[in-house]
Short mmCIF file of C-alpha atoms in Angstrom, two decimals:
data_model
loop_
_atom_site.label_atom_id
_atom_site.label_comp_id
_atom_site.label_asym_id
_atom_site.label_seq_id
_atom_site.Cartn_x
_atom_site.Cartn_y
_atom_site.Cartn_z
CA TYR Z 15 84.74 183.40 95.91
CA ARG Z 16 88.48 183.13 95.95
CA GLY Z 17 89.74 183.27 99.53
CA VAL Z 18 86.25 183.26 101.09
CA TYR Z 19 84.64 180.04 102.25
CA ALA Z 20 81.30 179.02 103.76
CA VAL Z 21 81.95 176.35 106.36
CA GLY Z 22 79.04 174.05 107.14
CA HIS Z 23 76.69 175.50 104.53
CA ALA Z 24 76.03 173.62 101.31
CA SER Z 25 73.81 176.47 100.16
CA PRO Z 26 74.36 179.69 102.14
CA PRO Z 27 71.47 182.17 102.34
CA LEU Z 28 71.49 185.26 100.14
CA GLU Z 29 72.95 187.40 102.93
CA GLY Z 30 75.81 184.90 103.22
CA ARG Z 31 76.53 185.15 99.49
CA PHE Z 32 76.48 188.95 99.73
CA ILE Z 33 78.86 189.02 102.72
CA ALA Z 34 81.20 186.65 100.86
CA ALA Z 35 81.15 188.95 97.82
CA VAL Z 36 82.05 191.98 99.97
CA LYS Z 37 84.81 190.09 101.82
CA ALA Z 38 86.28 188.86 98.54
CA CYS Z 39 86.78 192.47 97.45
CA GLY Z 40 88.72 193.47 100.54
CA GLU Z 41 88.77 196.25 103.10
CA GLY Z 42 86.28 199.06 102.51
CA ALA Z 43 84.20 197.17 99.94
CA VAL Z 44 80.41 197.45 100.16
CA LEU Z 45 77.49 195.72 98.50
CA SER Z 46 75.96 198.11 95.97
CA HIS Z 47 73.70 198.71 93.00
CA TYR Z 48 71.09 196.02 92.29
CA SER Z 49 72.42 193.69 94.99
CA ALA Z 50 72.07 196.31 97.74
CA ALA Z 51 68.62 197.24 96.42
CA ALA Z 52 67.58 193.58 96.65
CA LEU Z 53 68.95 193.27 100.18
CA PHE Z 54 67.00 196.40 101.23
CA GLY Z 55 63.86 195.01 99.55
CA PHE Z 56 63.57 197.70 96.85
CA VAL Z 57 63.75 195.16 93.99
CA ARG Z 58 63.31 191.41 93.67
CA TRP Z 59 66.59 189.46 93.51
CA ASP Z 60 67.03 187.70 90.17
CA ASP Z 61 70.15 185.64 90.91
CA ARG Z 62 72.57 187.78 88.91
CA TYR Z 63 76.21 188.27 89.90
CA PRO Z 64 76.45 190.29 93.14
CA GLU Z 65 77.62 193.89 92.73
CA VAL Z 66 80.22 195.40 95.03
CA THR Z 67 81.74 198.89 95.09
CA VAL Z 68 85.36 199.41 96.09
CA THR Z 69 87.23 202.67 96.55
CA GLY Z 70 90.50 203.74 95.04
CA SER Z 71 92.21 202.42 91.96
CA THR Z 72 92.26 198.75 92.92
CA THR Z 73 92.34 196.54 89.84
CA ARG Z 74 91.12 193.37 91.54
CA ARG Z 75 88.77 191.29 89.43
CA HIS Z 76 86.62 188.45 90.59
CA ARG Z 77 84.82 185.79 88.66
CA GLU Z 78 81.07 185.90 89.22
CA LEU Z 79 81.16 189.40 90.78
CA ARG Z 80 80.54 192.82 89.25
CA VAL Z 81 83.00 195.21 90.85
CA HIS Z 82 82.37 198.95 90.59
CA ARG Z 83 84.95 201.54 91.52
CA ALA Z 84 84.35 204.85 93.27
CA ALA Z 85 86.92 207.54 93.95
CA ALA Z 86 85.61 207.69 97.52
CA LEU Z 87 82.62 206.67 99.59
CA GLY Z 88 81.76 209.09 102.39
CA ALA Z 89 80.14 208.12 105.67
CA ARG Z 90 76.75 209.23 104.27
CA ASP Z 91 77.15 206.70 101.44
CA ILE Z 92 77.84 203.66 103.62
CA SER Z 93 75.38 201.62 105.65
CA ARG Z 94 74.96 198.14 107.11
CA HIS Z 95 71.83 196.10 106.55
CA ARG Z 96 71.23 192.61 107.96
CA GLY Z 97 74.91 192.43 108.83
CA VAL Z 98 76.10 193.24 105.29
CA PRO Z 99 78.13 196.42 104.57
CA THR Z 100 76.22 198.26 101.83
CA THR Z 101 75.85 201.59 100.18
CA SER Z 102 73.22 203.71 101.92
CA PRO Z 103 69.64 203.41 100.63
CA ALA Z 104 69.85 206.83 98.94
CA ARG Z 105 73.22 206.04 97.32
CA THR Z 106 71.89 202.64 96.24
CA LEU Z 107 68.99 204.29 94.39
CA ALA Z 108 71.32 206.84 92.77
CA ASP Z 109 73.56 203.97 91.59
CA LEU Z 110 70.53 202.03 90.32
CA ALA Z 111 69.50 204.99 88.18
CA ALA Z 112 72.32 204.14 85.77
CA SER Z 113 71.02 200.66 85.04
CA LEU Z 114 67.23 200.65 85.41
CA ASP Z 115 64.66 202.06 83.03
CA TYR Z 116 62.38 204.85 84.29
CA ARG Z 117 59.48 202.63 85.34
CA SER Z 118 61.65 200.10 87.22
CA LEU Z 119 63.57 202.89 88.95
CA ARG Z 120 60.31 204.62 89.95
CA ARG Z 121 59.05 201.32 91.44
CA ALA Z 122 62.31 200.91 93.42
CA VAL Z 123 62.18 204.50 94.73
CA ARG Z 124 58.53 204.18 95.74
CA GLN Z 125 59.19 200.81 97.40
CA ALA Z 126 62.10 202.33 99.35
CA GLN Z 127 59.80 205.13 100.55
CA SER Z 128 57.11 202.61 101.49
CA LEU Z 129 59.61 200.62 103.56
CA ARG Z 130 60.68 203.90 105.23
CA GLN Z 131 64.27 203.25 104.18
CA VAL Z 132 64.71 206.62 102.48
CA GLN Z 133 63.25 210.11 102.69
CA LEU Z 134 62.80 212.38 99.69
CA ARG Z 135 65.17 214.99 101.18
CA GLU Z 136 67.92 212.34 101.52
CA LEU Z 137 67.57 211.43 97.85
CA VAL Z 138 67.63 215.08 96.79
CA GLU Z 139 70.76 215.70 98.89
CA THR Z 140 72.49 212.60 97.51
CA VAL Z 141 71.68 213.50 93.90
CA GLY Z 142 73.00 217.03 94.48
CA ARG Z 143 76.17 215.76 96.13
CA LEU Z 144 76.93 213.14 93.48
CA GLY Z 145 76.34 215.52 90.58
CA ARG Z 146 75.82 214.57 86.96
CA ARG Z 147 75.96 210.88 86.23
CA ARG Z 148 74.25 208.37 84.00
CA GLY Z 149 70.54 207.88 84.76
CA ILE Z 150 70.29 210.73 87.26
CA HIS Z 151 67.82 212.57 85.00
CA ASN Z 152 65.26 209.79 85.53
CA LEU Z 153 65.80 209.91 89.28
CA THR Z 154 65.29 213.69 89.39
CA ARG Z 155 62.07 213.29 87.36
CA ILE Z 156 60.82 210.79 89.93
CA LEU Z 157 61.78 213.04 92.84
CA ALA Z 158 59.95 215.97 91.24
CA THR Z 159 56.64 214.12 91.62
CA GLY Z 160 57.00 214.21 95.42
CA PRO Z 161 56.81 211.43 97.97
CA ALA Z 162 54.93 208.36 96.80
CA PRO Z 163 55.39 205.42 99.19
CA THR Z 164 53.45 202.87 97.14
CA ARG Z 165 53.79 199.16 97.83
CA SER Z 166 53.01 197.65 94.44
CA GLU Z 167 52.93 198.28 90.71
CA LEU Z 168 49.13 198.45 90.90
CA GLU Z 169 49.35 201.26 93.46
CA ASP Z 170 51.84 202.99 91.13
CA LEU Z 171 49.37 202.73 88.26
CA VAL Z 172 46.44 204.11 90.27
CA LEU Z 173 48.56 206.96 91.66
CA ASP Z 174 49.75 207.88 88.17
CA LEU Z 175 46.15 207.86 86.89
CA ILE Z 176 45.08 210.19 89.72
CA LEU Z 177 48.02 212.55 89.19
CA ASN Z 178 47.61 212.63 85.40
CA ALA Z 179 43.89 213.35 85.75
CA GLY Z 180 44.66 216.46 87.77
CA ILE Z 181 42.84 215.20 90.84
CA GLY Z 182 44.31 216.35 94.16
CA ARG Z 183 47.28 214.39 95.42
CA PRO Z 184 46.06 211.60 97.74
CA ASP Z 185 47.64 210.54 101.00
CA ILE Z 186 49.47 207.30 100.31
CA ASN Z 187 49.72 204.40 102.78
CA VAL Z 188 49.18 206.63 105.80
CA PRO Z 189 48.32 204.85 109.05
CA LEU Z 190 44.72 205.40 110.12
CA GLY Z 191 43.84 206.58 113.60
#
């Protein structure tokens, strides 16, 4: 990206590309949305343009980057993962709600719970704090079903079958012994 260079790397790793994207957007920028979700392991990276959130009314544009603007990002909304400044896991999922369909968002939320990156109460608090925004209805529907730390789409399917059949809620991916 303009003004950011990788010295000695013909093909930098994904984390390197993400750090470069954040640095290109300046002070206070953080990796966000789908890119942050991929870095956390909630979704599979599909080689799209990295997404970065900046605060304030900056009008900077960058080729091959999707820049989102936020009025402010509080300390609860900012994190660091694998050396990359990112939105927090809960904020990342709230941002993803605007761009993913229900099923994909549910998979991301359940994967985040499985990886122990986010707790249900953190998501509820973040949704309440951020207020009404695009896609938040789907996220609240997912949260209403309770914790579901599944690790695959097949586990999602089986859990949904059990819940829809009215069978008691099973323990999900709980360590034995």
